[in-house]
């Protein structure tokens, strides 16, 4: 099964979670700034980011908008923040509007407890989907 992990991270928190999920899934985590398009058909795409002043980074939004429903089986979301989970909710709405399936469950890590959530993120990436 082809899996991929893509993320946007300004300060490194989401990157650490993305890398742990990727390790669990057996793939590399790649920033949307390094690879701005998903080129190959992907059955499970893990996609994550964080809110900055209540909104996700424009780079992540543009990436989500660029996804092609014919090239993605399902998106599994993850986010880090101080309190808000709105990145997940906003991405879910955007992706569903494009006809892309989004898993009901998602992964959350508080910005002050990233290191304590690494094992759980790895297990999240290992989970069969
Ligand atoms: C400029 C700025 C604005 C932020 N605004 C919010 C916010 O509105 N809601 C929230 O829950 N966290 C907010 N945070 C916290 C970040 O979402 C949190 O630190 C997140 O883990 C950052 O991810 P990153 O390290 O991958 O960039 C903000 C952080 C910064 C630096």
XYZ file of C-alpha atoms and ligand atoms in Angstrom:
160
model
C 0.000 0.000 0.000
C 1.438 3.357 -1.013
C 1.571 5.797 1.887
C 3.014 9.307 2.144
C 3.470 11.937 4.855
C 3.344 15.645 4.009
C 3.387 18.552 6.440
C 4.002 22.239 6.924
C 5.985 23.332 9.983
C 7.316 26.795 10.842
C 9.019 25.984 14.118
C 9.612 22.240 14.036
C 6.830 20.799 16.228
C 4.708 19.459 13.396
C 7.863 18.261 11.653
C 8.787 16.087 14.665
C 5.300 14.556 14.733
C 5.341 14.082 10.944
C 8.662 12.265 11.168
C 7.383 9.933 13.892
C 4.198 9.142 11.921
C 6.356 8.554 8.845
C 8.632 6.214 10.771
C 5.592 4.201 11.847
C 4.262 4.150 8.294
C 7.658 3.208 6.844
C 8.037 6.286 4.623
C 9.770 9.683 4.691
C 8.064 12.849 5.924
C 8.316 15.586 3.320
C 7.535 19.275 3.764
C 5.041 20.744 1.313
C 7.591 23.494 0.735
C 10.099 20.907 -0.554
C 7.602 19.015 -2.701
C 4.661 21.260 -3.546
C 2.716 18.585 -5.476
C 1.725 14.990 -4.757
C 2.864 13.316 -7.928
C 2.101 9.619 -7.486
C -1.160 7.908 -6.616
C -1.188 7.541 -2.826
C -3.604 5.316 -0.947
C -3.032 6.894 2.471
C -1.789 10.465 2.706
C -0.960 11.740 6.200
C -1.237 15.524 6.112
C -0.513 17.914 8.959
C 0.086 21.474 10.037
C -0.549 23.977 12.816
C -2.577 27.150 13.342
C -0.821 30.529 13.360
C -3.086 33.302 14.635
C -6.059 30.998 14.122
C -5.365 29.939 10.549
C -3.255 27.305 8.846
C -0.220 28.412 6.859
C -1.094 29.464 3.305
C 1.478 26.938 2.019
C -0.524 24.087 3.577
C -3.851 25.409 2.324
C -2.510 25.750 -1.220
C -1.153 22.202 -1.012
C -4.497 20.791 0.156
C -6.283 22.716 -2.591
C -3.897 21.256 -5.171
C -4.683 17.635 -4.249
C -6.421 15.619 -6.921
C -9.219 13.298 -5.712
C -8.178 10.782 -8.384
C -4.682 10.555 -6.880
C -5.521 10.096 -3.180
C -7.309 7.157 -1.566
C -7.722 8.760 1.834
C -6.208 11.591 3.883
C -5.328 11.124 7.559
C -4.818 14.425 9.378
C -2.541 15.518 12.216
C -1.910 18.818 13.961
C 0.064 20.479 16.749
C -0.963 23.687 18.511
C -1.329 25.533 21.778
C -5.020 24.737 22.070
C -6.785 24.763 18.736
C -7.598 21.817 16.480
C -8.998 24.025 13.776
C -6.297 23.091 11.245
C -7.764 19.581 11.211
C -11.343 20.804 10.937
C -10.537 23.314 8.190
C -8.552 20.740 6.185
C -11.313 18.166 6.602
C -13.880 20.597 5.209
C -11.654 21.681 2.330
C -10.743 18.095 1.338
C -14.267 16.729 1.630
C -15.391 19.616 -0.581
C -12.979 18.301 -3.205
C -14.412 14.784 -2.935
C -11.399 13.422 -1.035
C -12.060 10.901 1.760
C -10.758 11.937 5.182
C -10.305 9.511 8.097
C -12.504 10.259 11.106
C -9.611 9.935 13.527
C -6.669 12.339 13.573
C -3.526 12.865 15.628
C -3.080 15.810 17.991
C -0.021 16.899 19.962
C 0.147 19.924 22.234
C 3.094 22.205 21.409
C 4.553 21.770 24.916
C 4.346 17.961 24.849
C 5.752 17.053 21.457
C 8.485 14.776 22.748
C 6.026 12.952 24.987
C 3.815 12.220 21.978
C 6.485 10.753 19.674
C 5.755 7.110 20.546
C 2.019 7.653 20.079
C 2.645 9.350 16.720
C 4.766 6.406 15.611
C 1.969 4.020 16.608
C -0.556 6.221 14.737
C 1.566 5.844 11.594
C 1.796 2.065 12.078
C -1.956 1.603 12.344
C -3.581 -0.304 9.472
C -5.786 1.908 7.347
C 2.702 33.375 15.449
C 2.052 32.199 16.126
C 0.666 32.147 16.216
C 0.043 31.056 16.845
N -1.334 31.009 16.906
C -1.937 29.931 17.473
C -3.355 29.847 17.513
O -4.068 30.705 17.014
N -3.911 28.771 18.121
C -3.144 27.768 18.692
O -3.713 26.829 19.235
N -1.798 27.818 18.640
C -1.167 28.858 18.043
N 0.198 28.911 17.976
C 0.967 27.773 18.448
C 1.403 26.877 17.276
O 0.280 26.420 16.530
C 2.171 25.685 17.836
O 3.359 26.145 18.441
C 2.493 24.668 16.774
O 3.014 23.507 17.396
C 3.511 25.226 15.789
O 3.837 24.228 14.877
P 5.254 24.220 14.149
O 6.331 24.157 15.211
O 5.202 22.989 13.331
O 5.343 25.468 13.340
C 0.829 29.996 17.378
C 2.236 30.070 17.277
C 2.837 31.153 16.660
C 4.350 31.185 16.561
